mmCIF file of C-alpha atoms in Angstrom:
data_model
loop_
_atom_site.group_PDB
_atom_site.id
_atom_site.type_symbol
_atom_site.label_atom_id
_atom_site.label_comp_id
_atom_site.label_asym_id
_atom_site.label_seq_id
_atom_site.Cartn_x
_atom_site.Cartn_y
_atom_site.Cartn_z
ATOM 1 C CA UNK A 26 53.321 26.224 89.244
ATOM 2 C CA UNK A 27 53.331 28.982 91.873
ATOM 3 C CA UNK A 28 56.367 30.586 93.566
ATOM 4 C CA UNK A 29 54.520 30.372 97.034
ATOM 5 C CA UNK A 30 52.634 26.470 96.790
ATOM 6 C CA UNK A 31 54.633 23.406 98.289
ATOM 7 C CA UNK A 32 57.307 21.466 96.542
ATOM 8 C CA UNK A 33 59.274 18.316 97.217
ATOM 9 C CA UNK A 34 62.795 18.474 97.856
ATOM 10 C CA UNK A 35 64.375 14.688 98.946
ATOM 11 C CA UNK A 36 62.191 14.055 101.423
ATOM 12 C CA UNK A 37 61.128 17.220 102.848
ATOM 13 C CA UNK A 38 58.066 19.250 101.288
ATOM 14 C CA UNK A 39 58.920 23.160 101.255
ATOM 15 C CA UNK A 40 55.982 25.280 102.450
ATOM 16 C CA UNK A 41 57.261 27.779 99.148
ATOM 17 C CA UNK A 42 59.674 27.781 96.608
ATOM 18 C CA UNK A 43 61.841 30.635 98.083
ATOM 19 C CA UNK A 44 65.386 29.797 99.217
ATOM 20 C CA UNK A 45 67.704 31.542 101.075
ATOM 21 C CA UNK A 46 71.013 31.690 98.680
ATOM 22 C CA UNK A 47 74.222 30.893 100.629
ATOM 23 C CA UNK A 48 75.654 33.771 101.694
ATOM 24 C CA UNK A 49 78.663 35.180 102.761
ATOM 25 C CA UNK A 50 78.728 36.729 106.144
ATOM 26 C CA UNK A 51 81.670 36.061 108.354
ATOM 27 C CA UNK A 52 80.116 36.264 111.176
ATOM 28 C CA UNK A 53 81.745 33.261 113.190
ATOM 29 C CA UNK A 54 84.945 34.618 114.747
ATOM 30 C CA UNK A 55 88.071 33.375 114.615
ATOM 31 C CA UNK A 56 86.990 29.726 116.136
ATOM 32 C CA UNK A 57 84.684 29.452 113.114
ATOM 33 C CA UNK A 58 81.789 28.395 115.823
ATOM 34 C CA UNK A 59 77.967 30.154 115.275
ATOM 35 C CA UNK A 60 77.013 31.952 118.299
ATOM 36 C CA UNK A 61 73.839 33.558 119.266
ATOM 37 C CA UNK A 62 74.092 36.052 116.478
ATOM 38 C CA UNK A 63 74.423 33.740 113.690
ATOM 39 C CA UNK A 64 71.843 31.653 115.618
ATOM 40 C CA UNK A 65 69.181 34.145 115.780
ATOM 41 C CA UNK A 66 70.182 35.555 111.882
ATOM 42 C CA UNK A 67 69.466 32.006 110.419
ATOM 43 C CA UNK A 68 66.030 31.595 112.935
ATOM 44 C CA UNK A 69 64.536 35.186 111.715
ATOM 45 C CA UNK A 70 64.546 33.455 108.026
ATOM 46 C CA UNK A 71 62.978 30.674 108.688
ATOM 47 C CA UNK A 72 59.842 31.943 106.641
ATOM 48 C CA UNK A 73 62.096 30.319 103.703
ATOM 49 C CA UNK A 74 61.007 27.367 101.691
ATOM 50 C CA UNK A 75 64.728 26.255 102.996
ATOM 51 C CA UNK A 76 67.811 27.745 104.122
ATOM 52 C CA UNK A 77 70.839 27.264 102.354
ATOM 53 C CA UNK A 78 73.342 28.118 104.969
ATOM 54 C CA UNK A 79 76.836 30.203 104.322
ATOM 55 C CA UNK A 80 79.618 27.924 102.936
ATOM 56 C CA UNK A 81 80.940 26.076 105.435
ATOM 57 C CA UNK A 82 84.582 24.668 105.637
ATOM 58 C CA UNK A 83 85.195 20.930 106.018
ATOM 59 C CA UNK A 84 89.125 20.940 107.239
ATOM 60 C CA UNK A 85 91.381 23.806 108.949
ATOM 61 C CA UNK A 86 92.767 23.349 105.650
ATOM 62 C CA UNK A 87 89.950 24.748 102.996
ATOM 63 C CA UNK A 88 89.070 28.061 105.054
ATOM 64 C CA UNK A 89 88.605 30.761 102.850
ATOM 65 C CA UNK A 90 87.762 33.732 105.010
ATOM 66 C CA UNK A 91 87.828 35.154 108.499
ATOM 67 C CA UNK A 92 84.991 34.638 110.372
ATOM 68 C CA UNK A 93 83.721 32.034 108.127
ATOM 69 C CA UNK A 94 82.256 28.912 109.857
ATOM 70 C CA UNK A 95 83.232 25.503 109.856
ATOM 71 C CA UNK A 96 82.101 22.004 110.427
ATOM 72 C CA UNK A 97 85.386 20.518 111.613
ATOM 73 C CA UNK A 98 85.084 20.637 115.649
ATOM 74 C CA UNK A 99 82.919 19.644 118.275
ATOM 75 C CA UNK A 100 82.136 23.223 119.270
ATOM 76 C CA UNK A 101 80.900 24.093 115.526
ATOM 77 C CA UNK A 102 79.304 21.099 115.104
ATOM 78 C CA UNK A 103 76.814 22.181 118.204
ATOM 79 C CA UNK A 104 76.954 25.857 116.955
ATOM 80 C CA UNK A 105 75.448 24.632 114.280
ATOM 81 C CA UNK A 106 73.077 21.923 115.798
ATOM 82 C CA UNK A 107 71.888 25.021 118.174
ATOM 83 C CA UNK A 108 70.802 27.029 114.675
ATOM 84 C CA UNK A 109 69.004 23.742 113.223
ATOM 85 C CA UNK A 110 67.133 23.655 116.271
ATOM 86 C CA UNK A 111 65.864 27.477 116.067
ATOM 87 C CA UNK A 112 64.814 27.339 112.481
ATOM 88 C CA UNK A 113 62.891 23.990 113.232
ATOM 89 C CA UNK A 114 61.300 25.812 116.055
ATOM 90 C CA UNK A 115 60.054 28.246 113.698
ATOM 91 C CA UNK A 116 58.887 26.168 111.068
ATOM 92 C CA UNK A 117 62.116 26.207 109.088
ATOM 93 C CA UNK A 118 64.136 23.665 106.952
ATOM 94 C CA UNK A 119 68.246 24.044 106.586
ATOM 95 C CA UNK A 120 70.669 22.743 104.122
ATOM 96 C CA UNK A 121 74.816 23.509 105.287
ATOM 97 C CA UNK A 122 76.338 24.576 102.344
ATOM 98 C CA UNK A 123 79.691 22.329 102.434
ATOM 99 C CA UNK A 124 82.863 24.825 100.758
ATOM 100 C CA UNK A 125 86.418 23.842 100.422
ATOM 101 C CA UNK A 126 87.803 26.251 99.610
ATOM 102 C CA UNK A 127 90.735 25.624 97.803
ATOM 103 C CA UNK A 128 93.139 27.246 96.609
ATOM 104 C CA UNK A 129 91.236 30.940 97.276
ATOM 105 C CA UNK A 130 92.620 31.267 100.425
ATOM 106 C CA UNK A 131 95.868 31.815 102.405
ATOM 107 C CA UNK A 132 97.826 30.256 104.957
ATOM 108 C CA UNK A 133 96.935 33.805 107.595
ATOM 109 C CA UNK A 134 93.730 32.476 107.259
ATOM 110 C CA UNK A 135 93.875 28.803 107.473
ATOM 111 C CA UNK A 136 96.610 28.754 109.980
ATOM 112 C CA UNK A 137 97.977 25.515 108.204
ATOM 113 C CA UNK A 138 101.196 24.565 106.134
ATOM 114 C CA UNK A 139 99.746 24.614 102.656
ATOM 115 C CA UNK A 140 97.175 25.433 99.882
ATOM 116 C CA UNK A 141 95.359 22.913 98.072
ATOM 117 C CA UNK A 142 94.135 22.839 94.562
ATOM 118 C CA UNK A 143 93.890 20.811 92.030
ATOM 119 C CA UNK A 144 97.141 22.266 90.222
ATOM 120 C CA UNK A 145 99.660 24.833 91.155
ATOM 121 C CA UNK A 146 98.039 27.622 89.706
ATOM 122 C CA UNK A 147 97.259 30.616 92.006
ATOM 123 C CA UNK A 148 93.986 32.671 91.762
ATOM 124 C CA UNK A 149 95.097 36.418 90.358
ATOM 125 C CA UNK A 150 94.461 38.945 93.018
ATOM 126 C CA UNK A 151 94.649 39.362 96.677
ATOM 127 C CA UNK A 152 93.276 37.723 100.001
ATOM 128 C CA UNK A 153 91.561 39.539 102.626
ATOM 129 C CA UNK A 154 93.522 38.136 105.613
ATOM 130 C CA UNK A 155 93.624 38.908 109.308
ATOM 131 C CA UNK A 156 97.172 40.807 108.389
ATOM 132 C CA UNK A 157 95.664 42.723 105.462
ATOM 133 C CA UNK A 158 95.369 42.377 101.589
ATOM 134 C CA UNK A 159 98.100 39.484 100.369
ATOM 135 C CA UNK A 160 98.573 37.874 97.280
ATOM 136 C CA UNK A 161 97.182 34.621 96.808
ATOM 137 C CA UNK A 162 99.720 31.999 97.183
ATOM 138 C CA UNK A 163 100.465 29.475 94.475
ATOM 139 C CA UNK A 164 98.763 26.554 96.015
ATOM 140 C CA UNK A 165 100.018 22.575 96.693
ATOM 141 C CA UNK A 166 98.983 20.436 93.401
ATOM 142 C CA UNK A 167 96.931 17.587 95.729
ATOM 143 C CA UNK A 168 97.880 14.043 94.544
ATOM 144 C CA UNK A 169 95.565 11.566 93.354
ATOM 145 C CA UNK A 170 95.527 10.301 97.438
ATOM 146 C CA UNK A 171 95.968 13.328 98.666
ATOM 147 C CA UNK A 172 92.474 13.951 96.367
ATOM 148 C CA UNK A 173 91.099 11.155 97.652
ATOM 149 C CA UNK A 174 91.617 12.011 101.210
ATOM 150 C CA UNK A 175 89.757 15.561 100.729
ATOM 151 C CA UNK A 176 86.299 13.344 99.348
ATOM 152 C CA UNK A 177 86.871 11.948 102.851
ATOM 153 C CA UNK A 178 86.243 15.347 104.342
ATOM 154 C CA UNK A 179 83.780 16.117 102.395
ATOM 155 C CA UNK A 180 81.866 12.885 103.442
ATOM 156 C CA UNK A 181 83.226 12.916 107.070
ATOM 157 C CA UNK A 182 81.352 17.461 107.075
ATOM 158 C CA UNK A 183 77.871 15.924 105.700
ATOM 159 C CA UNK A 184 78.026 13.437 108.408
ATOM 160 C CA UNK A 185 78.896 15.871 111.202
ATOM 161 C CA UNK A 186 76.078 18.346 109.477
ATOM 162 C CA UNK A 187 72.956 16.057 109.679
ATOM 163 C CA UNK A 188 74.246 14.456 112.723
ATOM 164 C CA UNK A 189 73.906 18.104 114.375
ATOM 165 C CA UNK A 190 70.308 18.075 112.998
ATOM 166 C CA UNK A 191 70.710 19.814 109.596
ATOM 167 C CA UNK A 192 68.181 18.614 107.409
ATOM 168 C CA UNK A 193 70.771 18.131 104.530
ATOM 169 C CA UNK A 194 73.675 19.277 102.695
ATOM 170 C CA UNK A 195 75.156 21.434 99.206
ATOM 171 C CA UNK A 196 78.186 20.443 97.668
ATOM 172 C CA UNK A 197 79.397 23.630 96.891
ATOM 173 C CA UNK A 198 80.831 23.231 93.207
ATOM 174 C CA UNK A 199 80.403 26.253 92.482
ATOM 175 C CA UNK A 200 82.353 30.132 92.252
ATOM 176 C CA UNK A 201 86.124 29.171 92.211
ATOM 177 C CA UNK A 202 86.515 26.809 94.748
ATOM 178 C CA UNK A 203 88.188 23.585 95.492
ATOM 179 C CA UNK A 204 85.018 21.515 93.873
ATOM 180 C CA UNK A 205 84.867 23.945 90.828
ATOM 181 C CA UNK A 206 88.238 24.032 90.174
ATOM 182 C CA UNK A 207 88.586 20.667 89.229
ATOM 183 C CA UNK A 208 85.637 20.963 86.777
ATOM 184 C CA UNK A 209 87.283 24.490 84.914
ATOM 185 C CA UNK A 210 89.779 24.142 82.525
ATOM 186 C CA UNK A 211 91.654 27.262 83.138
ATOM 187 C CA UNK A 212 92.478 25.565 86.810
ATOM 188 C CA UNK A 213 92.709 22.175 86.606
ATOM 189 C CA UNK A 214 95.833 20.915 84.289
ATOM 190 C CA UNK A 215 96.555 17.548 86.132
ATOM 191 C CA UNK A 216 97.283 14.519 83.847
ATOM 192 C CA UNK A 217 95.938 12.205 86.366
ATOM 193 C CA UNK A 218 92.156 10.115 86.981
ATOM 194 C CA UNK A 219 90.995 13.782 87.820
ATOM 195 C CA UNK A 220 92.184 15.964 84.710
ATOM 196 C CA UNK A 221 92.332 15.852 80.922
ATOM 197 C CA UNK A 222 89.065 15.516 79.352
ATOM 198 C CA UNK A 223 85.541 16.894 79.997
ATOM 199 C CA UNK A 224 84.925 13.585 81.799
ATOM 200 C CA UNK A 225 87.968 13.245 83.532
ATOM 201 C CA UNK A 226 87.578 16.784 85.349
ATOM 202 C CA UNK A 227 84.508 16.195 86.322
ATOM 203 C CA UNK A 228 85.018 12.803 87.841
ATOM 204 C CA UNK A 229 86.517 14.246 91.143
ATOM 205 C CA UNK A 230 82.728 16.122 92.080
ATOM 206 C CA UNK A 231 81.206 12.837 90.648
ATOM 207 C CA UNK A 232 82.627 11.188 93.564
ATOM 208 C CA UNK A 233 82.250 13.734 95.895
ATOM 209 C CA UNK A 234 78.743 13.958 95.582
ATOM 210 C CA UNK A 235 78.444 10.232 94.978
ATOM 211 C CA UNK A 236 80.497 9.442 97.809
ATOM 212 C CA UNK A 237 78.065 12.151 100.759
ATOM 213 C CA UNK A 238 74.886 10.532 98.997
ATOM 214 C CA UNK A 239 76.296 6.983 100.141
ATOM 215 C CA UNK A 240 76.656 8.304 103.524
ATOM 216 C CA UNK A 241 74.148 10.636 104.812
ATOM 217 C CA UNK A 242 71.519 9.703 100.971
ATOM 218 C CA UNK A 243 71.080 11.516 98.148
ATOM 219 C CA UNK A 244 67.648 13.117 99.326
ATOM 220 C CA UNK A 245 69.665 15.055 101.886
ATOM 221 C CA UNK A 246 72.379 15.568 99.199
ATOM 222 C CA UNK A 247 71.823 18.947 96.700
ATOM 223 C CA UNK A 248 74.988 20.278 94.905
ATOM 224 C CA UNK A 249 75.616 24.326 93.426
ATOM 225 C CA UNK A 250 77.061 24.800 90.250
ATOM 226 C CA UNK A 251 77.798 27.585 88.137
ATOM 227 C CA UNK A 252 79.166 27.686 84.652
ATOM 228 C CA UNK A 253 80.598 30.501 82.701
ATOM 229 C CA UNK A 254 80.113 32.051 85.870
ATOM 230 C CA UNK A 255 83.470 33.994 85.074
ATOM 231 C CA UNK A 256 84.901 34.252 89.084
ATOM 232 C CA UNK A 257 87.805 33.653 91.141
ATOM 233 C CA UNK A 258 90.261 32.808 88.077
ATOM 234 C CA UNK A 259 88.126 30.449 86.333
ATOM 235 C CA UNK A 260 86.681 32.027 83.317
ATOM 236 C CA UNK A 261 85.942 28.392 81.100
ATOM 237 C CA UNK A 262 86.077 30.524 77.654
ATOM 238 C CA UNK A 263 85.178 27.394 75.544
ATOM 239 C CA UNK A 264 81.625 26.573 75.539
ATOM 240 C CA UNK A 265 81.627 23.521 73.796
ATOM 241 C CA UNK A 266 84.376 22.570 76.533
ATOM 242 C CA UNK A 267 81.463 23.909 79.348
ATOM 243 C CA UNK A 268 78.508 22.129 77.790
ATOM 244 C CA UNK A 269 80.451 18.835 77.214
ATOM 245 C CA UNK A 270 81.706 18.929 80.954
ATOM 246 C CA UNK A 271 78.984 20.063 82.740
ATOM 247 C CA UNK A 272 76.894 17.632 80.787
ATOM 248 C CA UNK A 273 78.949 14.819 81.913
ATOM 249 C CA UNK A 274 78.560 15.979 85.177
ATOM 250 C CA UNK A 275 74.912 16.133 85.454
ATOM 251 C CA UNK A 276 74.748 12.910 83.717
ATOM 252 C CA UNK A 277 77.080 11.328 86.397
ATOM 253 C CA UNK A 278 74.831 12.413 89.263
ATOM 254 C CA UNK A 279 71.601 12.281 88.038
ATOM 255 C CA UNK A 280 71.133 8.686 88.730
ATOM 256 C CA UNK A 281 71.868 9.139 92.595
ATOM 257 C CA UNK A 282 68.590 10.437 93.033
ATOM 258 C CA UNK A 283 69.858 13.886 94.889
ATOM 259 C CA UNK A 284 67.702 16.275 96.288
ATOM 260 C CA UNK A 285 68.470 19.248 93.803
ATOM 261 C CA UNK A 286 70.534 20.441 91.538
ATOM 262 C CA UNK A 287 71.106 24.214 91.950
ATOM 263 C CA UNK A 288 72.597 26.332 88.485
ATOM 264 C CA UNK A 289 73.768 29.833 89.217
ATOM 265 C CA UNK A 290 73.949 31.405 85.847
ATOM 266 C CA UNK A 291 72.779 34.917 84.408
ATOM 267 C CA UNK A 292 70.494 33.010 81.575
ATOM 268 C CA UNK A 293 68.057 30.491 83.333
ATOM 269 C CA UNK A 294 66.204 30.533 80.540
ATOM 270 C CA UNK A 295 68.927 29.509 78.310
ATOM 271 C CA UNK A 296 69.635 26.806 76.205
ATOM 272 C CA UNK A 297 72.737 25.606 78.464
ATOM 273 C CA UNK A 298 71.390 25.694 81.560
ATOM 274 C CA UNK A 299 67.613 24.266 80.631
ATOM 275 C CA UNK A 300 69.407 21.409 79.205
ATOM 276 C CA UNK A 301 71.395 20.758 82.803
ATOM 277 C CA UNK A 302 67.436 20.679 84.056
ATOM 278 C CA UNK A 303 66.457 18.094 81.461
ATOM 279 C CA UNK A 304 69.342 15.946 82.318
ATOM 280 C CA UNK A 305 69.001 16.089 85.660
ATOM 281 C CA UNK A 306 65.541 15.306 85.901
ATOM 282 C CA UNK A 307 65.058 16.141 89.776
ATOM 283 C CA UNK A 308 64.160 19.331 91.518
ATOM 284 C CA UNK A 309 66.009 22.252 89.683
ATOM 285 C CA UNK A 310 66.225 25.761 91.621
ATOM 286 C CA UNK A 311 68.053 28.555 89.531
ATOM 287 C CA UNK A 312 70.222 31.625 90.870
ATOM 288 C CA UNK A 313 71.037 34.354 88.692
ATOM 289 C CA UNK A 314 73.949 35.220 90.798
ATOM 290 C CA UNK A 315 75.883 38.857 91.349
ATOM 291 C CA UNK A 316 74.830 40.038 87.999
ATOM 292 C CA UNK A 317 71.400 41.733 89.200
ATOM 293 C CA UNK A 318 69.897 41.133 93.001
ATOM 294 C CA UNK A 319 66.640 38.475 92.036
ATOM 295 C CA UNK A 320 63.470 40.736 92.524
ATOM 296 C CA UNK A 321 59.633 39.078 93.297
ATOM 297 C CA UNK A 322 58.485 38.786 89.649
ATOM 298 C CA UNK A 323 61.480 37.421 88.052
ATOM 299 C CA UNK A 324 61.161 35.081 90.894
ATOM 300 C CA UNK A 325 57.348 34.494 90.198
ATOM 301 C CA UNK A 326 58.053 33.750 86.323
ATOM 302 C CA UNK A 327 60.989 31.253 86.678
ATOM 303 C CA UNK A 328 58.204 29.070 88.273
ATOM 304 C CA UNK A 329 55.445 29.827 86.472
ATOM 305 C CA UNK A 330 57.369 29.425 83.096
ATOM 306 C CA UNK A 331 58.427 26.147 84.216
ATOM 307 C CA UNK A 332 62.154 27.216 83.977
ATOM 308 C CA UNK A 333 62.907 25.963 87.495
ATOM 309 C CA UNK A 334 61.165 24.321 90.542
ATOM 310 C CA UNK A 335 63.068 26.706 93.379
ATOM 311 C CA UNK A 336 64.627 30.057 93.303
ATOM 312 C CA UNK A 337 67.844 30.844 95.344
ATOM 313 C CA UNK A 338 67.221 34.599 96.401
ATOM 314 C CA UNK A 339 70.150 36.149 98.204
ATOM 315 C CA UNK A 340 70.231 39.627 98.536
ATOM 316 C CA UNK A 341 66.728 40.321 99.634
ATOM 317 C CA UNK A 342 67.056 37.717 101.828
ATOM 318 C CA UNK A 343 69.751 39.704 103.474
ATOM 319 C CA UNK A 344 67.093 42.698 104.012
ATOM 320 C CA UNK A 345 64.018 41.100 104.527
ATOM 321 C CA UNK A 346 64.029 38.257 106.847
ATOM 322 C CA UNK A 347 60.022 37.667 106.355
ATOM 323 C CA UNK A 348 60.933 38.207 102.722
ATOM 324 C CA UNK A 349 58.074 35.284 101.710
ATOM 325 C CA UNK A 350 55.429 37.463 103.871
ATOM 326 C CA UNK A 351 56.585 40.408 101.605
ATOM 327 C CA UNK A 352 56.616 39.137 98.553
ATOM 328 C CA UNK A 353 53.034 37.018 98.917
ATOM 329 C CA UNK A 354 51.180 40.417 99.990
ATOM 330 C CA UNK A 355 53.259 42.468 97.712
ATOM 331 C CA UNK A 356 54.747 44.689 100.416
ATOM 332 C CA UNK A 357 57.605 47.459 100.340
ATOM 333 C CA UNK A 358 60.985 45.916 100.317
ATOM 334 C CA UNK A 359 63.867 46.816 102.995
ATOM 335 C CA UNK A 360 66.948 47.917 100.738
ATOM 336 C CA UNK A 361 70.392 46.099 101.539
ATOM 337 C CA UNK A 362 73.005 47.724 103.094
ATOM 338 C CA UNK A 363 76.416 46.158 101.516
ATOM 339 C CA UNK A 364 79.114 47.569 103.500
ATOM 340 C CA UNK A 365 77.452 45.846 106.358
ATOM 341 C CA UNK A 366 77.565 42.072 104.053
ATOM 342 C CA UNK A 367 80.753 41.079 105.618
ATOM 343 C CA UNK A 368 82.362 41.743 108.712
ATOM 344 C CA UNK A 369 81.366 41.470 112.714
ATOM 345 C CA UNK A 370 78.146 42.427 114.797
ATOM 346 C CA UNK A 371 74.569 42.667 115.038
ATOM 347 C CA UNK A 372 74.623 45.754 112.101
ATOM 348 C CA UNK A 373 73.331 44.692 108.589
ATOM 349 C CA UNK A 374 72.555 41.358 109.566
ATOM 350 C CA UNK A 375 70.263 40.382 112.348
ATOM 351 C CA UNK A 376 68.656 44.171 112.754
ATOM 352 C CA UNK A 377 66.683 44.517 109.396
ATOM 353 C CA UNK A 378 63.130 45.538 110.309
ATOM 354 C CA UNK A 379 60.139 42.634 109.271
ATOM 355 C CA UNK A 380 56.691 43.820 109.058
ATOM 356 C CA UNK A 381 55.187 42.373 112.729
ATOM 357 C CA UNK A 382 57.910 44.671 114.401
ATOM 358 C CA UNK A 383 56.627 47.952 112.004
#
C-alpha cells in the first residue's frame, strides 16, 4: 500500500491516506461558533485524505476550553455547515470530532452549575479559564440516567453534524475526557452498569458509539482511542487491565461496521495496538501522538508495512496546509510555530505559506 493511493473509509474513498489529526485551536470565541477564520483554516487543508476537525463540544455542559467550538446551537451548527461546504468546494472530506469533555474543565468555562464525570475524582492540575489558571474542580459523579442522558447528546451532536453537511463523525474516546474516563481505571470507580470490570467500563463508549451508528450509520461513525496514553489524570498502569478493556471494547464495536477505528499510541507497531487492528477488522489509521511530531517517512512506512490503513498527522498539518503536495514531491517543510497553537487571530493558523503562493 502507498501513503498517497485511495482508500475506503465508510462510504467515502480518500484521494490519500493523510489525515488531518484533531487539533486544538480555540479559535471560536466565546459563542463557540466558526467564523470566517476557522472557515478558511479548515478549506486551505482540504488537500487531506480527510479532515478530522478540532473536538467539538456536544452540551454547554462538556466545554473544555475557551474558544473551543461546539455543536449545541443553531448558529454553530451553520458555522460549521459553512466550513463543510468550503472543504467540499475544494475537493475535501470532514469528520467533526465529537468531545465531552468531562470532568477537564471548569464551571468559568462552561458557564453551567456542575462538572460531570464518571466519579468524583478531579483531574490534578489547573484549568486555563477566562479568569486565569484554577484548579480543577472535583466534578458531579453522573448517575446511571444522568449517563444515559449524556449518550443522548452525543447522538443528538452527530445528528446536528451531518445534518450541517459533515461527512461524518469521531467519538472522541480518547486523552482524558468524558468518553475515556469511563474506560481508565484510575477515573472511573462507579459500582454501577458502567464501572467494575474491564467490560463494565467499557460498556458506556459501547453504547455511545453504538447508539450515533444507529442514528446517523456506522460508515459515518469513526471513534479515537488512546491507551497508556498517560494524560489528563488517567495513567491505566496495569496492562493486563488495558489489553483486557480495550479488547472488550474493540470487540463490542467491531460488529457495527464503523468507518475507522483511530489508536493514538507511541508504538503502532506494537503488539497492543496491532492486535486492536486485528480485532477490529475495518479501516485502522494510527497517531503517534505528542511524543514526536509524525514526519513523511514514518508516515510512508506505517502504510507500506501494513501497520495501518490512514495516518493522523497533526503538527505538520498545522504548518503546511498543502502538506500532501509536500510530502508527494518531497518538498521543504514549513516549521510550526507553537506559541501561536492556541489562542485568537489569523497568526499561526491560517497564514502558513503553501507552495502556489511561494
Amino acid at each position: 500500500m502507498d501513503l498517497f493511493s485511495p482508500v475506503q473509509l465508510g462510504d467515502l474513498e480518500l484521494a490519500n491516506r493523510v489525515v488531518m489529526a484533531p487539533l486544538t485551536r480555540m479559535r471560536s470565541g466565546a459563542a463557540g461558533v466558526p467564523g470566517d477564520l476557522v472557515v478558511e483554516h479548515y478549506a486551505q487543508r482540504a488537500g487531506l485524505g480527510l479532515i478530522i476537525t478540532e473536538g467539538t463540544y456536544p452540551s454547554h455542559e462538556s466545554r473544555s476550553y475557551p474558544g473551543q467550538p461546539g455543536i449545541v446551537t443553531d448558529d454553530q451548527a451553520a458555522g460549521w455547515s459553512r466550513v463543510a461546504e468550503a472543504v467540499h468546494a475544494r475537493g475535501g472530506k470532514v469528520f467533526m470530532q465529537v468531545m465531552h469533555g468531562g470532568r477537564v474543565s471548569h464551571t468559568a468555562i462552561t458557564g453551567t452549575e456542575r462538572i460531570v464525570a464518571p466519579s468524583a475524582i478531579a483531574v490534578p492540575g489547573e484549568a486555563h479559564t477566562p479568569e486565569g489558571k484554577q484548579p480543577y474542580p472535583v466534578p458531579h459523579a453522573l448517575t446511571t440516567e444522568e449517563a444515559v442522558a449524556v449518550k443522548a447528546e452525543f447522538v443528538a451532536a452527530a445528528r446536528r453534524a451531518v445534518d450541517a453537511g459533515l461527512d461524518g463523525v469521531e467519538l472522541h474516546a480518547a486523552n482524558g475526557y468524558l468518553l475515556h474516563e469511563f474506560l481508565g481505571v484510575d477515573s472511573n470507580t462507579r459500582t454501577d452498569v458502567y464501572g467494575g470490570s474491564p467490560q463494565a467500563r467499557a460498556r458506556f463508549v459501547v453504547e455511545v458509539a453504538t447508539e450515533v451508528a444507529a442514528e446517523i450509520g456506522a460508515a459515518r461513525t469513526g471513534i479515537r482511542i488512546s491507551p497508556q496514553h498517560g494524560v489528563q489524570g488517567i495513567q491505566e498502569p496495569d496492562a493486563s487491565d488495558v489489553e483486557a478493556t480495550y479488547g472488550a471494547l474493540v470487540d463490542a464495536i467491531a460488529p457495527l461496521g464503523l468507518a475507522y477505528l483511530s489508536v493514538l499510541h507511541r508504538e503502532p507497531a506494537g503488539a497492543l495496538v496491532q492486535d486492536l487492528r486485528r480485532r477490529f477488522g475495518g479501516t485502522f489509521m494510527v497517531n503517534t501522538g505528542f511524543a514526536t511530531p509524525t514526519e513523511r517517512e514514518e508516515a510512508v512506512s506505517y502504510v507500506a508495512d501494513d501497520l495501518a490503513d490512514v495516518v493522523a498527522v497533526g503538527r505538520a498539518v498545522i504548518a503546511n496546509p498543502d502538506l500532501v503536495e509536500r510530502w508527494v514531491g518531497g518538498y521543504p517543510e514549513n516549521a510550526p510555530d507553537a506559541s501561536t497553537f492556541y489562542g485568537a487571530g489569523p497568526k499561526g493558523y491560517t497564514d502558513y505559506p503553501t507552495l502556489a503562493g511561494a
